[in-house]
C-alpha cells in the first residue's frame, strides 16, 4: 500500500483509482501504525469540503483516506439515488485499494453511507464515527425547503462557501465566527481542486435522503445488529439533520457513545475541531470492545 | 485550608463541620493545584455510596470534597423536602469551609442540587458535571413505583447494596457484571462508615423530586441563565431518571456537552468509570469559556 506523506488536505494531491467501470478521485494523508480512517462526505461536498483542521490532526499516526463517490468532483459515474448505491461505490473503492480493515468517519450523508457499509460488510470495519447524521427511518433529514434553510439557500448574496457558514453553523456570534474560520480553512487549498457539484448531484442525493427516511418493519431494528463501537456526534442546534436523529442512533445502536456540542449546528465538528479531534482520536485509539473511551 | 492527603474514599476519614445549627459530615481527598471538586450524592446515598473508582482518580491534582447533606448519615438536621432547601445546606457548608470557588459534580439528586446552587450562587462555581439527573420541569424522575424499579425494590432477596446493582445498572450481563464490581468497591471501606438512610430520608427526598418536576413559566427557561461550562452524562437505559432529561439539559443549557453511555443505566459513571474519569478530568482541566473539551 502506498502512503502519501503529505499530511494535510490543503496540499495532498488528488489521486484516482480505477475500479471496474469507474475512476474514483480520492486523497490519502498521513501514515502510522493505526488503522486507516475512511472519510465519507456530506451532501454535495467534494474532497475540498474536508476541513484540514479535522482531517490533518487525525492523519497523525494513521492514514486518512478521503473518498469522492461516483459522480462527485472528478470521480466518474452517476450519483446513485439511494444510500445503498453509494455504499456499493465506497465498498468497491476499498476493494480496489485492497483495504480489508479500517475505521470509518461519516459526516451527514456520509454517515448514512457508513452505516450501510457496516451493515453490508461488517468485517471490514472496526470503529465508526457518525457526525450530524441519521439512521434509516430518521426524520427531518435535509429538508432544504424549511424556512430556516431556504432563506439562506435562496439568498443571492450568499455565494459558494459563504452559504455553508449560514447553514452549517448556529445563528450566534460565536458559531458564525467559527463558520467564517472554517470557510477560511477550506479556501487555503488553491490548486488541484475538485469541480463544484451541480444540481444533478443535489437532486440524486436528495432522492437518497427521501428514501432513507422510509423504513419497513420495526423502526431502527437494523441498528441493533451493528455491534461496532460507535461514536455519534451532533451539534445541538442542527437544522439540517436535527439532533433527535443522533438520539435515535445512540439509543438503538447497542454500542454507541453520544457526544453533543452546544452553540452549534450541522458543522459542529468543524466549529469545535480541537475538541472533536481529541475525542475522535481518543475513541479511535481505544481497542476495547466497548465504545466508551 | 487543611488538606487530607489520603486520596481514597475507601480510607478518607469522615470529618464534621459545624455551621450555625448543623454539623455536616464530609470527606476530603487528594490535593493539587486545580480547583476543588464538590460532589453531591444521589437519593438516600451517603458518603459511603461514592465509588472510589470515580472519586479517587479525580482526587489526583485536586481536592475532592464529598458532602453529606442535612439528615443523611451522621450529618445533623432534617432532610429538606425541596431541592432549594438542600442547596441551602450545601452552600452553607461551602461557606463554613470558606471555599469561594470550586467545580461541582452532582449525580442524580445531587445534580439537581448542583443546578440550584449554581443558579443561587453563580460566582462560586466554575464548571459543572451533571450525571443521571434532570432539569426542573423534567419528567419521570425517580418514580420508584414503576414496575421496572418496583420489582427490585420490593424483592425480599435483594438486601442492602445488592438492590443498587439491579436499579443502577442495565439488565444485560455486561452491565450487571459492572454492577457487581461497583458493589464490591463500595464494600471495601470497612470502618468509619455512615449509617444507612431510613424511610424518613427517602420520603423527604421523594417529595423534593415531585416538587422538582413542577415548573412555572416557560419550561427550562431557568437553564438558559446558566452560562457555566457543563458536562451532562447519562446512561442510555436509565430507568430512574431517563435520558430524555439529559437531552433537555444539554439542549437548554447554553454551554453544555452531552455524553451518553451505551448498555448502562443510572450508574453509568460507575459502570464506565475509566471512561468517565478520563472525560471528567479532561473537562475539568479545560480553562476555556466553552464547554467542549
Tab-separated table of N, CA and C in Angstrom, chain A residues 75-136:
chain	number	residue	atom	x	y	z
A	75	UNK	N	-14.621	12.237	-9.789
A	75	UNK	CA	-14.972	10.814	-9.897
A	75	UNK	C	-15.948	10.638	-11.057
A	76	UNK	N	-15.754	9.553	-11.812
A	76	UNK	CA	-16.655	9.299	-12.932
A	76	UNK	C	-17.967	8.720	-12.403
A	77	UNK	N	-18.894	8.516	-13.327
A	77	UNK	CA	-20.123	7.796	-12.998
A	77	UNK	C	-21.258	8.710	-12.593
A	78	UNK	N	-22.311	8.059	-12.182
A	78	UNK	CA	-23.565	8.730	-11.892
A	78	UNK	C	-23.793	8.700	-10.377
A	79	UNK	N	-24.288	9.766	-9.825
A	79	UNK	CA	-24.603	9.779	-8.388
A	79	UNK	C	-25.791	8.862	-8.145
A	80	UNK	N	-25.645	7.845	-7.317
A	80	UNK	CA	-26.795	6.977	-7.017
A	80	UNK	C	-27.894	7.760	-6.294
A	81	UNK	N	-29.127	7.283	-6.425
A	81	UNK	CA	-30.207	7.969	-5.704
A	81	UNK	C	-30.658	7.172	-4.478
A	82	UNK	N	-29.789	6.266	-4.037
A	82	UNK	CA	-30.020	5.573	-2.756
A	82	UNK	C	-28.698	5.504	-1.996
A	83	UNK	N	-28.823	5.396	-0.677
A	83	UNK	CA	-27.635	5.225	0.169
A	83	UNK	C	-26.968	3.884	-0.160
A	84	UNK	N	-27.785	2.873	-0.405
A	84	UNK	CA	-27.216	1.553	-0.734
A	84	UNK	C	-26.340	1.646	-1.977
A	85	UNK	N	-26.783	2.415	-2.969
A	85	UNK	CA	-25.974	2.580	-4.179
A	85	UNK	C	-24.653	3.269	-3.885
A	86	UNK	N	-24.685	4.255	-3.014
A	86	UNK	CA	-23.438	4.957	-2.641
A	86	UNK	C	-22.508	4.025	-1.859
A	87	UNK	N	-23.087	3.214	-0.979
A	87	UNK	CA	-22.273	2.271	-0.202
A	87	UNK	C	-21.560	1.293	-1.129
A	88	UNK	N	-22.234	0.897	-2.208
A	88	UNK	CA	-21.597	-0.034	-3.169
A	88	UNK	C	-20.344	0.594	-3.782
A	89	UNK	N	-20.439	1.861	-4.157
A	89	UNK	CA	-19.259	2.538	-4.712
A	89	UNK	C	-18.133	2.584	-3.691
A	90	UNK	N	-18.464	2.921	-2.464
A	90	UNK	CA	-17.415	3.060	-1.447
A	90	UNK	C	-16.775	1.703	-1.136
A	91	UNK	N	-17.591	0.655	-1.121
A	91	UNK	CA	-17.028	-0.684	-0.876
A	91	UNK	C	-16.168	-1.135	-2.056
A	92	UNK	N	-16.597	-0.807	-3.276
A	92	UNK	CA	-15.787	-1.142	-4.460
A	92	UNK	C	-14.448	-0.401	-4.392
A	93	UNK	N	-14.491	0.831	-3.949
A	93	UNK	CA	-13.266	1.621	-3.786
A	93	UNK	C	-12.312	0.959	-2.786
A	94	UNK	N	-12.842	0.548	-1.638
A	94	UNK	CA	-11.998	-0.117	-0.625
A	94	UNK	C	-11.388	-1.402	-1.200
A	95	UNK	N	-12.203	-2.143	-1.940
A	95	UNK	CA	-11.679	-3.370	-2.571
A	95	UNK	C	-10.577	-3.041	-3.556
A	96	UNK	N	-10.810	-1.998	-4.342
A	96	UNK	CA	-9.795	-1.580	-5.303
A	96	UNK	C	-8.492	-1.179	-4.624
A	97	UNK	N	-8.614	-0.581	-3.446
A	97	UNK	CA	-7.418	-0.204	-2.664
A	97	UNK	C	-6.797	-1.403	-1.954
A	98	UNK	N	-7.524	-2.531	-1.971
A	98	UNK	CA	-7.124	-3.736	-1.213
A	98	UNK	C	-7.050	-3.437	0.283
A	99	UNK	N	-7.972	-2.628	0.723
A	99	UNK	CA	-8.049	-2.274	2.149
A	99	UNK	C	-9.097	-3.187	2.789
A	100	UNK	N	-8.662	-4.078	3.636
A	100	UNK	CA	-9.591	-5.073	4.185
A	100	UNK	C	-10.030	-4.753	5.613
A	101	UNK	N	-9.421	-3.733	6.214
A	101	UNK	CA	-9.794	-3.381	7.581
A	101	UNK	C	-9.537	-1.892	7.803
A	102	UNK	N	-10.538	-1.197	8.298
A	102	UNK	CA	-10.366	0.240	8.538
A	102	UNK	C	-11.403	0.736	9.534
A	103	UNK	N	-11.206	1.955	9.993
A	103	UNK	CA	-12.238	2.694	10.717
A	103	UNK	C	-12.933	3.613	9.720
A	104	UNK	N	-14.102	4.121	10.093
A	104	UNK	CA	-14.816	4.990	9.156
A	104	UNK	C	-15.411	6.189	9.891
A	105	UNK	N	-15.277	7.343	9.263
A	105	UNK	CA	-15.885	8.588	9.750
A	105	UNK	C	-16.849	9.065	8.681
A	106	UNK	N	-18.126	9.084	9.012
A	106	UNK	CA	-19.130	9.553	8.053
A	106	UNK	C	-19.811	10.789	8.583
A	107	UNK	N	-19.808	11.832	7.773
A	107	UNK	CA	-20.446	13.087	8.175
A	107	UNK	C	-21.707	13.286	7.341
A	108	UNK	N	-22.841	13.465	8.009
A	108	UNK	CA	-24.093	13.785	7.330
A	108	UNK	C	-24.465	12.662	6.357
A	109	UNK	N	-24.626	12.953	5.086
A	109	UNK	CA	-24.853	11.908	4.083
A	109	UNK	C	-23.830	10.782	4.249
A	110	UNK	N	-22.588	11.154	4.483
A	110	UNK	CA	-21.526	10.148	4.631
A	110	UNK	C	-21.760	9.213	5.807
A	111	UNK	N	-22.430	9.702	6.837
A	111	UNK	CA	-22.736	8.859	7.986
A	111	UNK	C	-23.784	7.806	7.666
A	112	UNK	N	-24.675	8.153	6.748
A	112	UNK	CA	-25.666	7.150	6.319
A	112	UNK	C	-24.974	6.082	5.486
A	113	UNK	N	-24.088	6.510	4.593
A	113	UNK	CA	-23.327	5.560	3.775
A	113	UNK	C	-22.484	4.656	4.677
A	114	UNK	N	-21.899	5.240	5.703
A	114	UNK	CA	-21.083	4.445	6.634
A	114	UNK	C	-21.924	3.362	7.297
A	115	UNK	N	-23.112	3.731	7.787
A	115	UNK	CA	-23.977	2.727	8.410
A	115	UNK	C	-24.299	1.588	7.444
A	116	UNK	N	-24.615	1.970	6.209
A	116	UNK	CA	-24.969	0.964	5.201
A	116	UNK	C	-23.780	0.045	4.910
A	117	UNK	N	-22.603	0.630	4.813
A	117	UNK	CA	-21.395	-0.170	4.542
A	117	UNK	C	-21.113	-1.147	5.677
A	118	UNK	N	-21.284	-0.675	6.906
A	118	UNK	CA	-21.011	-1.523	8.066
A	118	UNK	C	-22.023	-2.665	8.132
A	119	UNK	N	-23.254	-2.367	7.735
A	119	UNK	CA	-24.248	-3.447	7.673
A	119	UNK	C	-23.928	-4.436	6.561
A	120	UNK	N	-23.493	-3.903	5.426
A	120	UNK	CA	-23.248	-4.757	4.258
A	120	UNK	C	-21.962	-5.572	4.403
A	121	UNK	N	-20.953	-5.020	5.032
A	121	UNK	CA	-19.644	-5.673	5.099
A	121	UNK	C	-19.054	-5.465	6.490
A	122	UNK	N	-19.703	-6.053	7.531
A	122	UNK	CA	-19.309	-5.740	8.921
A	122	UNK	C	-17.849	-6.034	9.241
A	123	UNK	N	-17.282	-7.038	8.596
A	123	UNK	CA	-15.927	-7.458	8.995
A	123	UNK	C	-14.848	-6.477	8.556
A	124	UNK	N	-15.182	-5.590	7.632
A	124	UNK	CA	-14.174	-4.630	7.148
A	124	UNK	C	-13.928	-3.527	8.188
A	125	UNK	N	-14.932	-3.267	9.014
A	125	UNK	CA	-14.872	-2.070	9.856
A	125	UNK	C	-14.668	-2.420	11.321
A	126	UNK	N	-13.861	-1.585	11.979
A	126	UNK	CA	-13.595	-1.780	13.393
A	126	UNK	C	-14.407	-0.789	14.214
A	127	UNK	N	-14.162	0.499	14.064
A	127	UNK	CA	-14.886	1.534	14.818
A	127	UNK	C	-15.472	2.556	13.847
A	128	UNK	N	-16.568	3.160	14.243
A	128	UNK	CA	-17.339	4.040	13.360
A	128	UNK	C	-17.609	5.371	14.074
A	129	UNK	N	-17.393	6.465	13.357
A	129	UNK	CA	-17.760	7.789	13.889
A	129	UNK	C	-18.838	8.367	12.982
A	130	UNK	N	-19.969	8.713	13.563
A	130	UNK	CA	-21.111	9.227	12.803
A	130	UNK	C	-21.407	10.650	13.277
A	131	UNK	N	-21.226	11.607	12.392
A	131	UNK	CA	-21.408	13.008	12.795
A	131	UNK	C	-22.555	13.637	12.009
A	132	UNK	N	-23.473	14.283	12.711
A	132	UNK	CA	-24.551	15.028	12.063
A	132	UNK	C	-25.324	14.187	11.071
A	133	UNK	N	-25.698	12.989	11.489
A	133	UNK	CA	-26.340	12.095	10.537
A	133	UNK	C	-27.601	11.478	11.140
A	134	UNK	N	-28.163	10.502	10.444
A	134	UNK	CA	-29.446	9.940	10.863
A	134	UNK	C	-29.486	8.458	10.536
A	135	UNK	N	-30.254	7.714	11.333
A	135	UNK	CA	-30.472	6.313	10.995
A	135	UNK	C	-31.490	6.191	9.860
A	136	UNK	N	-31.515	5.034	9.176
A	136	UNK	CA	-32.660	4.758	8.283
A	136	UNK	C	-33.936	4.873	9.110
